Amino acid sequence: MARRRAGTRNRAWIGWIVVVAVLITGTTSALQVSRMHDTTPREVTYIVVPHPDDEFQAWSLIEDTPDQYKVFLVLTNGEQTQYCEPGGYAASYQPGLEAAADPIPDGRNGEKCGEARAHSLIDYISGMAKTDPTIPGDFAAPAVAGPFPAEAGTVCRKDGPDCTVEDHDAQVWVDRQGRGAVVMLDLGDGDLTADEVRWGVSTVVANRESLGLEHTLPNGGIFGSFANSRYDCFSYPHPDHVAVHDALWSTNFNAGPQLAATCADDPAGVIHRKVSDDVVEAAFAVDANGVRQGAHTYNYGWLDATYYPVDRRGQTELFTQNQYFWTRFAP
């Protein structure tokens, strides 16, 4: 695994102290000012999510960050969603209001389901790049990298009670402007384990060059999606999300600070970040006629009976403007 030089590590930690200080004051202006002179990435950060559509849960950590080369690491194809069933899709997709799945899925676990979710993912991130030019969005055609080594049984997608697929490859979309990439693994929607998360994260961190990613810059941190089974905010004990939390909490990947989204009253929570109003609109806007104008509501709308809403004040929804994170393994 790549490790930072001591000088870089110290500078990064100072930067995180500045972030915390800014957040305590309730403003982001100082942070934005500190980034005004950054024009090219200086470090690689990893946004680790279990499914295609979870990315916004850590968005406040990557908004307006030209200094970050952003790697969206998506650990599963999201192939277990009920909305890939013909009846589920017919009930959820609303023509004229949101994007259709592409291709139209024909059932859970099917190849078309994974392809449709990947298509929505790439279109969502590309749409967000139109508002925030520091987000990767000019993607080349996807490439397959691997297979990468793993001990027998470490990686196992289960479409039923038994192992269905042991896939050690990665599908990779690289931004042609050098802002980042999307890496998608197939580790099993609904049966993701902390060990699989550890394998996925460590494999990507250690194989940036083989994956076609930027591989000369130091690592700058790993940002995980939301989970909650104990605290006073939106209840989300999804086992795949809990697996991401377990892996990032317990294992030091030596890639910078490890953060994951949590509730404001989590005693381990130390960082509060707020997504800007413009970016929230870019993701979740819906007009008076119900047309999904935001990149999230438009591209991921077929994965909900209506569309995923955003809570702009508190944490009563899965997606929120105010985001809180616990931190582990800071330098």
Tab-separated table of C-alpha atoms in Angstrom:
chain	number	residue	atom	x	y	z
A	1	MET	CA	0.000	0.000	0.000
A	2	ALA	CA	1.134	3.526	-0.731
A	3	ARG	CA	2.238	5.560	2.247
A	4	ARG	CA	2.740	9.274	2.502
A	5	ARG	CA	6.068	10.882	3.222
A	6	ALA	CA	6.179	12.371	6.710
A	7	GLY	CA	6.113	15.936	5.422
A	8	THR	CA	3.025	15.310	3.323
A	9	ARG	CA	1.364	13.514	6.216
A	10	ASN	CA	1.939	16.467	8.524
A	11	ARG	CA	0.594	18.934	5.981
A	12	ALA	CA	-2.515	16.812	5.500
A	13	TRP	CA	-3.174	16.621	9.229
A	14	ILE	CA	-2.769	20.370	9.566
A	15	GLY	CA	-5.314	20.687	6.791
A	16	TRP	CA	-7.774	18.502	8.678
A	17	ILE	CA	-7.298	20.616	11.803
A	18	VAL	CA	-8.175	23.672	9.722
A	19	VAL	CA	-11.284	21.881	8.438
A	20	VAL	CA	-12.450	21.080	11.957
A	21	ALA	CA	-11.778	24.640	13.100
A	22	VAL	CA	-13.767	26.018	10.189
A	23	LEU	CA	-16.650	23.669	10.908
A	24	ILE	CA	-16.779	24.641	14.561
A	25	THR	CA	-17.283	28.262	13.503
A	26	GLY	CA	-20.128	27.164	11.228
A	27	THR	CA	-18.664	28.607	8.039
A	28	THR	CA	-16.900	27.260	4.985
A	29	SER	CA	-15.503	30.511	3.620
A	30	ALA	CA	-12.034	30.020	5.085
A	31	LEU	CA	-11.868	26.525	3.654
A	32	GLN	CA	-12.948	27.787	0.247
A	33	VAL	CA	-10.396	30.566	0.365
A	34	SER	CA	-7.671	28.080	1.246
A	35	ARG	CA	-8.472	26.189	-1.948
A	36	MET	CA	-8.619	29.168	-4.290
A	37	HIS	CA	-5.070	28.614	-5.528
A	38	ASP	CA	-5.375	24.848	-6.028
A	39	THR	CA	-5.703	24.140	-9.740
A	40	THR	CA	-4.566	20.528	-10.001
A	41	PRO	CA	-4.986	17.518	-7.708
A	42	ARG	CA	-2.395	17.109	-4.968
A	43	GLU	CA	-3.719	13.934	-3.362
A	44	VAL	CA	-5.972	10.972	-4.045
A	45	THR	CA	-9.161	10.507	-2.028
A	46	TYR	CA	-11.530	7.536	-2.079
A	47	ILE	CA	-15.318	7.754	-1.754
A	48	VAL	CA	-16.352	4.247	-0.678
A	49	VAL	CA	-19.999	3.274	-1.116
A	50	PRO	CA	-21.765	-0.096	-1.247
A	51	HIS	CA	-24.237	0.699	-4.053
A	52	PRO	CA	-24.607	3.004	-7.039
A	53	ASP	CA	-26.712	5.895	-5.617
A	54	ASP	CA	-25.027	6.315	-2.182
A	55	GLU	CA	-22.366	8.820	-3.278
A	56	PHE	CA	-24.094	11.987	-2.012
A	57	GLN	CA	-23.861	10.768	1.590
A	58	ALA	CA	-20.231	11.950	1.701
A	59	TRP	CA	-20.514	14.743	-0.867
A	60	SER	CA	-19.644	17.547	1.528
A	61	LEU	CA	-16.106	16.143	1.775
A	62	ILE	CA	-15.472	16.392	-1.974
A	63	GLU	CA	-17.398	19.467	-3.074
A	64	ASP	CA	-15.217	22.201	-4.605
A	65	THR	CA	-11.965	20.343	-4.009
A	66	PRO	CA	-9.671	20.733	-7.030
A	67	ASP	CA	-6.821	19.467	-4.847
A	68	GLN	CA	-8.443	16.005	-4.702
A	69	TYR	CA	-8.193	13.309	-7.348
A	70	LYS	CA	-11.458	11.574	-6.487
A	71	VAL	CA	-11.909	7.822	-6.805
A	72	PHE	CA	-15.520	6.705	-6.394
A	73	LEU	CA	-15.187	3.113	-5.222
A	74	VAL	CA	-18.538	1.346	-5.630
A	75	LEU	CA	-18.373	-2.091	-4.057
A	76	THR	CA	-21.395	-3.790	-5.637
A	77	ASN	CA	-23.517	-3.587	-8.776
A	78	GLY	CA	-26.662	-2.957	-6.734
A	79	GLU	CA	-28.200	-5.986	-8.423
A	80	GLN	CA	-30.619	-6.899	-5.618
A	81	THR	CA	-32.914	-3.879	-5.893
A	82	GLN	CA	-36.610	-4.660	-6.212
A	83	TYR	CA	-36.808	-2.024	-8.932
A	84	CYS	CA	-34.976	-4.314	-11.321
A	85	GLU	CA	-37.952	-6.689	-11.184
A	86	PRO	CA	-40.361	-5.985	-14.068
A	87	GLY	CA	-43.211	-5.178	-11.703
A	88	GLY	CA	-41.041	-3.067	-9.439
A	89	TYR	CA	-39.644	-1.072	-12.345
A	90	ALA	CA	-43.092	-0.527	-13.848
A	91	ALA	CA	-44.313	0.871	-10.532
A	92	SER	CA	-41.290	3.097	-9.875
A	93	TYR	CA	-40.275	4.537	-13.251
A	94	GLN	CA	-42.242	7.680	-14.120
A	95	PRO	CA	-41.882	8.524	-17.829
A	96	GLY	CA	-41.434	12.189	-18.637
A	97	LEU	CA	-40.287	12.990	-15.112
A	98	GLU	CA	-37.016	11.089	-14.817
A	99	ALA	CA	-34.495	9.119	-16.821
A	100	ALA	CA	-35.366	5.587	-17.810
A	101	ALA	CA	-33.106	2.754	-16.746
A	102	ASP	CA	-30.652	1.879	-19.490
A	103	PRO	CA	-30.946	-0.967	-20.326
A	104	ILE	CA	-34.388	-1.776	-18.989
A	105	PRO	CA	-33.742	-4.390	-16.280
A	106	ASP	CA	-35.422	-7.779	-16.518
A	107	GLY	CA	-34.983	-9.005	-12.967
A	108	ARG	CA	-32.812	-9.003	-9.880
A	109	ASN	CA	-29.293	-10.334	-10.243
A	110	GLY	CA	-29.461	-10.025	-14.006
A	111	GLU	CA	-26.712	-8.459	-16.082
A	112	LYS	CA	-29.078	-5.739	-17.279
A	113	CYS	CA	-29.750	-4.671	-13.697
A	114	GLY	CA	-26.061	-4.078	-12.983
A	115	GLU	CA	-25.599	-2.308	-16.329
A	116	ALA	CA	-28.557	-0.027	-15.655
A	117	ARG	CA	-27.281	0.928	-12.231
A	118	ALA	CA	-23.798	1.623	-13.580
A	119	HIS	CA	-25.307	3.808	-16.307
A	120	SER	CA	-27.279	5.806	-13.722
A	121	LEU	CA	-24.153	6.180	-11.591
A	122	ILE	CA	-22.021	7.568	-14.403
A	123	ASP	CA	-24.789	9.924	-15.577
A	124	TYR	CA	-25.326	11.170	-12.014
A	125	ILE	CA	-21.659	11.975	-11.395
A	126	SER	CA	-21.319	13.526	-14.849
A	127	GLY	CA	-24.353	15.663	-14.121
A	128	MET	CA	-22.870	16.880	-10.856
A	129	ALA	CA	-19.665	17.852	-12.678
A	130	LYS	CA	-21.672	20.413	-14.652
A	131	THR	CA	-22.193	22.397	-11.437
A	132	ASP	CA	-18.889	21.593	-9.738
A	133	PRO	CA	-16.024	21.330	-12.259
A	134	THR	CA	-13.781	19.669	-9.650
A	135	ILE	CA	-15.918	16.519	-9.890
A	136	PRO	CA	-14.861	13.956	-12.515
A	137	GLY	CA	-17.446	13.710	-15.271
A	138	ASP	CA	-15.758	13.471	-18.654
A	139	PHE	CA	-15.427	9.708	-18.593
A	140	ALA	CA	-13.690	7.551	-21.161
A	141	ALA	CA	-15.276	4.249	-22.112
A	142	PRO	CA	-15.093	1.765	-19.239
A	143	ALA	CA	-12.210	-0.690	-19.043
A	144	VAL	CA	-11.856	-3.911	-17.105
A	145	ALA	CA	-8.818	-4.299	-14.858
A	146	GLY	CA	-7.680	-7.419	-13.044
A	147	PRO	CA	-8.052	-10.042	-11.891
A	148	PHE	CA	-6.535	-8.983	-8.589
A	149	PRO	CA	-5.327	-11.530	-6.038
A	150	ALA	CA	-7.533	-12.673	-3.207
A	151	GLU	CA	-7.528	-15.633	-0.888
A	152	ALA	CA	-10.128	-18.253	-1.727
A	153	GLY	CA	-13.493	-17.320	-0.306
A	154	THR	CA	-12.583	-13.708	0.449
A	155	VAL	CA	-14.757	-12.408	-2.379
A	156	CYS	CA	-18.142	-14.005	-2.962
A	157	ARG	CA	-21.313	-12.553	-4.441
A	158	LYS	CA	-24.355	-14.541	-3.306
A	159	ASP	CA	-27.510	-14.343	-5.426
A	160	GLY	CA	-28.957	-17.091	-3.254
A	161	PRO	CA	-27.794	-19.082	-0.253
A	162	ASP	CA	-24.533	-20.117	-1.911
A	163	CYS	CA	-21.679	-18.316	-3.610
A	164	THR	CA	-22.650	-17.302	-7.150
A	165	VAL	CA	-19.646	-15.338	-8.390
A	166	GLU	CA	-16.072	-14.791	-7.210
A	167	ASP	CA	-15.169	-11.742	-9.269
A	168	HIS	CA	-11.686	-10.301	-8.774
A	169	ASP	CA	-11.943	-7.788	-11.623
A	170	ALA	CA	-12.849	-4.100	-11.544
A	171	GLN	CA	-14.717	-1.976	-14.050
A	172	VAL	CA	-13.110	1.448	-14.341
A	173	TRP	CA	-14.226	4.752	-15.821
A	174	VAL	CA	-11.412	7.332	-15.902
A	175	ASP	CA	-12.044	11.056	-16.238
A	176	ARG	CA	-10.241	12.377	-19.312
A	177	GLN	CA	-9.550	15.699	-17.574
A	178	GLY	CA	-7.596	14.082	-14.746
A	179	ARG	CA	-10.087	14.795	-11.952
A	180	GLY	CA	-10.740	11.243	-10.840
A	181	ALA	CA	-12.419	7.976	-11.733
A	182	VAL	CA	-15.137	5.483	-10.879
A	183	VAL	CA	-14.148	1.943	-9.897
A	184	MET	CA	-16.946	-0.621	-9.605
A	185	LEU	CA	-16.538	-4.040	-8.005
A	186	ASP	CA	-19.021	-6.925	-7.914
A	187	LEU	CA	-18.880	-8.086	-4.295
A	188	GLY	CA	-22.569	-8.823	-3.790
A	189	ASP	CA	-25.483	-6.482	-3.104
A	190	GLY	CA	-27.144	-7.495	0.143
A	191	ASP	CA	-24.338	-9.804	1.220
A	192	LEU	CA	-21.385	-7.430	1.375
A	193	THR	CA	-19.088	-8.222	4.293
A	194	ALA	CA	-16.502	-6.161	6.127
A	195	ASP	CA	-13.821	-8.557	4.834
A	196	GLU	CA	-14.936	-7.892	1.266
A	197	VAL	CA	-14.827	-4.155	1.928
A	198	ARG	CA	-11.289	-4.549	3.269
A	199	TRP	CA	-10.274	-6.472	0.165
A	200	GLY	CA	-11.866	-3.931	-2.164
A	201	VAL	CA	-10.369	-0.859	-0.511
A	202	SER	CA	-6.903	-2.328	-0.037
A	203	THR	CA	-6.864	-3.641	-3.606
A	204	VAL	CA	-7.736	-0.280	-5.132
A	205	VAL	CA	-5.333	1.656	-2.901
A	206	ALA	CA	-2.488	-0.729	-3.732
A	207	ASN	CA	-3.157	-1.035	-7.473
A	208	ARG	CA	-3.801	2.495	-8.696
A	209	GLU	CA	-1.479	2.151	-11.683
A	210	SER	CA	-2.931	-1.205	-12.769
A	211	LEU	CA	-6.411	0.291	-12.545
A	212	GLY	CA	-5.446	3.195	-14.780
A	213	LEU	CA	-5.769	5.724	-11.946
A	214	GLU	CA	-3.450	8.538	-10.917
A	215	HIS	CA	-0.657	6.741	-9.105
A	216	THR	CA	2.041	9.337	-8.353
A	217	LEU	CA	0.219	11.490	-5.797
A	218	PRO	CA	-0.017	10.690	-2.075
A	219	ASN	CA	-3.228	9.343	-0.625
A	220	GLY	CA	-5.406	11.889	1.137
A	221	GLY	CA	-8.211	9.996	2.825
A	222	ILE	CA	-11.051	7.486	2.578
A	223	PHE	CA	-14.650	8.705	2.921
A	224	GLY	CA	-17.410	6.189	3.635
A	225	SER	CA	-21.180	6.323	3.139
A	226	PHE	CA	-23.883	6.577	5.802
A	227	ALA	CA	-25.096	3.924	8.243
A	228	ASN	CA	-27.054	4.163	11.483
A	229	SER	CA	-28.570	1.605	13.803
A	230	ARG	CA	-28.175	3.313	17.188
A	231	TYR	CA	-28.498	7.078	17.080
A	232	ASP	CA	-31.205	9.716	16.790
A	233	CYS	CA	-31.396	10.326	13.046
A	234	PHE	CA	-32.568	8.470	9.960
A	235	SER	CA	-32.485	4.757	10.768
A	236	TYR	CA	-30.383	2.899	8.242
A	237	PRO	CA	-28.966	-0.399	9.510
A	238	HIS	CA	-28.474	-1.738	5.972
A	239	PRO	CA	-25.902	-4.544	6.352
A	240	ASP	CA	-23.885	-3.431	3.314
A	241	HIS	CA	-23.549	0.062	4.754
A	242	VAL	CA	-22.693	-1.324	8.181
A	243	ALA	CA	-19.993	-3.454	6.543
A	244	VAL	CA	-18.381	-0.314	5.102
A	245	HIS	CA	-18.431	1.318	8.546
A	246	ASP	CA	-17.001	-1.784	10.227
A	247	ALA	CA	-14.124	-2.027	7.763
A	248	LEU	CA	-13.212	1.660	7.843
A	249	TRP	CA	-13.435	1.788	11.640
A	250	SER	CA	-11.385	-1.310	12.371
A	251	THR	CA	-8.761	-1.395	9.606
A	252	ASN	CA	-6.097	1.201	8.904
A	253	PHE	CA	-5.594	1.259	5.134
A	254	ASN	CA	-2.684	3.700	5.471
A	255	ALA	CA	-4.273	6.032	2.947
A	256	GLY	CA	-4.957	9.072	5.137
A	257	PRO	CA	-7.830	9.864	7.509
A	258	GLN	CA	-10.790	7.460	7.329
A	259	LEU	CA	-14.213	9.048	7.728
A	260	ALA	CA	-17.763	7.722	7.473
A	261	ALA	CA	-21.117	9.491	7.558
A	262	THR	CA	-23.065	9.216	10.800
A	263	CYS	CA	-25.610	10.997	13.010
A	264	ALA	CA	-25.028	14.318	14.712
A	265	ASP	CA	-25.385	12.675	18.132
A	266	ASP	CA	-22.899	9.895	17.443
A	267	PRO	CA	-20.285	10.370	20.187
A	268	ALA	CA	-17.606	9.396	17.669
A	269	GLY	CA	-18.704	12.133	15.261
A	270	VAL	CA	-16.183	14.955	15.100
A	271	ILE	CA	-16.681	16.682	11.746
A	272	HIS	CA	-19.724	18.556	10.461
A	273	ARG	CA	-19.810	19.617	6.844
A	274	LYS	CA	-22.593	21.258	4.860
A	275	VAL	CA	-23.187	20.812	1.155
A	276	SER	CA	-23.712	24.186	-0.533
A	277	ASP	CA	-27.210	25.212	-1.587
A	278	ASP	CA	-26.239	25.272	-5.272
A	279	VAL	CA	-24.905	21.720	-5.152
A	280	VAL	CA	-27.964	20.441	-3.285
A	281	GLU	CA	-30.129	21.973	-6.003
A	282	ALA	CA	-27.939	20.433	-8.678
A	283	ALA	CA	-28.535	17.015	-7.126
A	284	PHE	CA	-32.137	17.110	-5.887
A	285	ALA	CA	-34.106	19.830	-7.684
A	286	VAL	CA	-37.660	18.993	-8.735
A	287	ASP	CA	-39.791	21.581	-10.548
A	288	ALA	CA	-43.424	22.505	-9.935
A	289	ASN	CA	-44.576	19.881	-12.442
A	290	GLY	CA	-42.658	17.121	-10.713
A	291	VAL	CA	-39.928	16.955	-13.338
A	292	ARG	CA	-36.685	15.789	-11.729
A	293	GLN	CA	-34.137	18.424	-12.648
A	294	GLY	CA	-31.398	17.393	-10.230
A	295	ALA	CA	-28.759	14.885	-11.232
A	296	HIS	CA	-29.755	12.562	-8.373
A	297	THR	CA	-33.521	12.816	-8.691
A	298	TYR	CA	-33.353	12.509	-12.489
A	299	ASN	CA	-30.882	9.643	-12.849
A	300	TYR	CA	-31.752	7.663	-9.722
A	301	GLY	CA	-35.504	8.347	-9.709
A	302	TRP	CA	-36.320	4.923	-11.134
A	303	LEU	CA	-34.865	3.416	-7.937
A	304	ASP	CA	-37.630	4.879	-5.756
A	305	ALA	CA	-41.420	4.984	-5.913
A	306	THR	CA	-41.076	8.747	-6.443
A	307	TYR	CA	-37.491	9.951	-5.967
A	308	TYR	CA	-35.049	10.219	-3.084
A	309	PRO	CA	-35.620	13.482	-1.172
A	310	VAL	CA	-32.995	15.487	0.651
A	311	ASP	CA	-33.283	16.914	4.168
A	312	ARG	CA	-31.890	20.445	4.047
A	313	ARG	CA	-31.921	21.037	7.813
A	314	GLY	CA	-31.769	17.851	9.849
A	315	GLN	CA	-31.251	14.137	9.345
A	316	THR	CA	-34.750	12.768	8.814
A	317	GLU	CA	-33.927	11.456	5.315
A	318	LEU	CA	-31.238	9.185	3.940
A	319	PHE	CA	-29.682	12.102	2.058
A	320	THR	CA	-28.930	15.316	3.921
A	321	GLN	CA	-27.380	18.716	3.340
A	322	ASN	CA	-25.782	18.758	6.790
A	323	GLN	CA	-23.425	15.824	7.067
A	324	TYR	CA	-21.562	14.452	10.082
A	325	PHE	CA	-18.573	12.103	10.091
A	326	TRP	CA	-16.575	10.096	12.553
A	327	THR	CA	-12.841	9.969	11.892
A	328	ARG	CA	-10.289	7.205	12.361
A	329	PHE	CA	-6.552	6.860	11.749
A	330	ALA	CA	-5.856	10.543	11.184
A	331	PRO	CA	-2.080	11.145	10.872
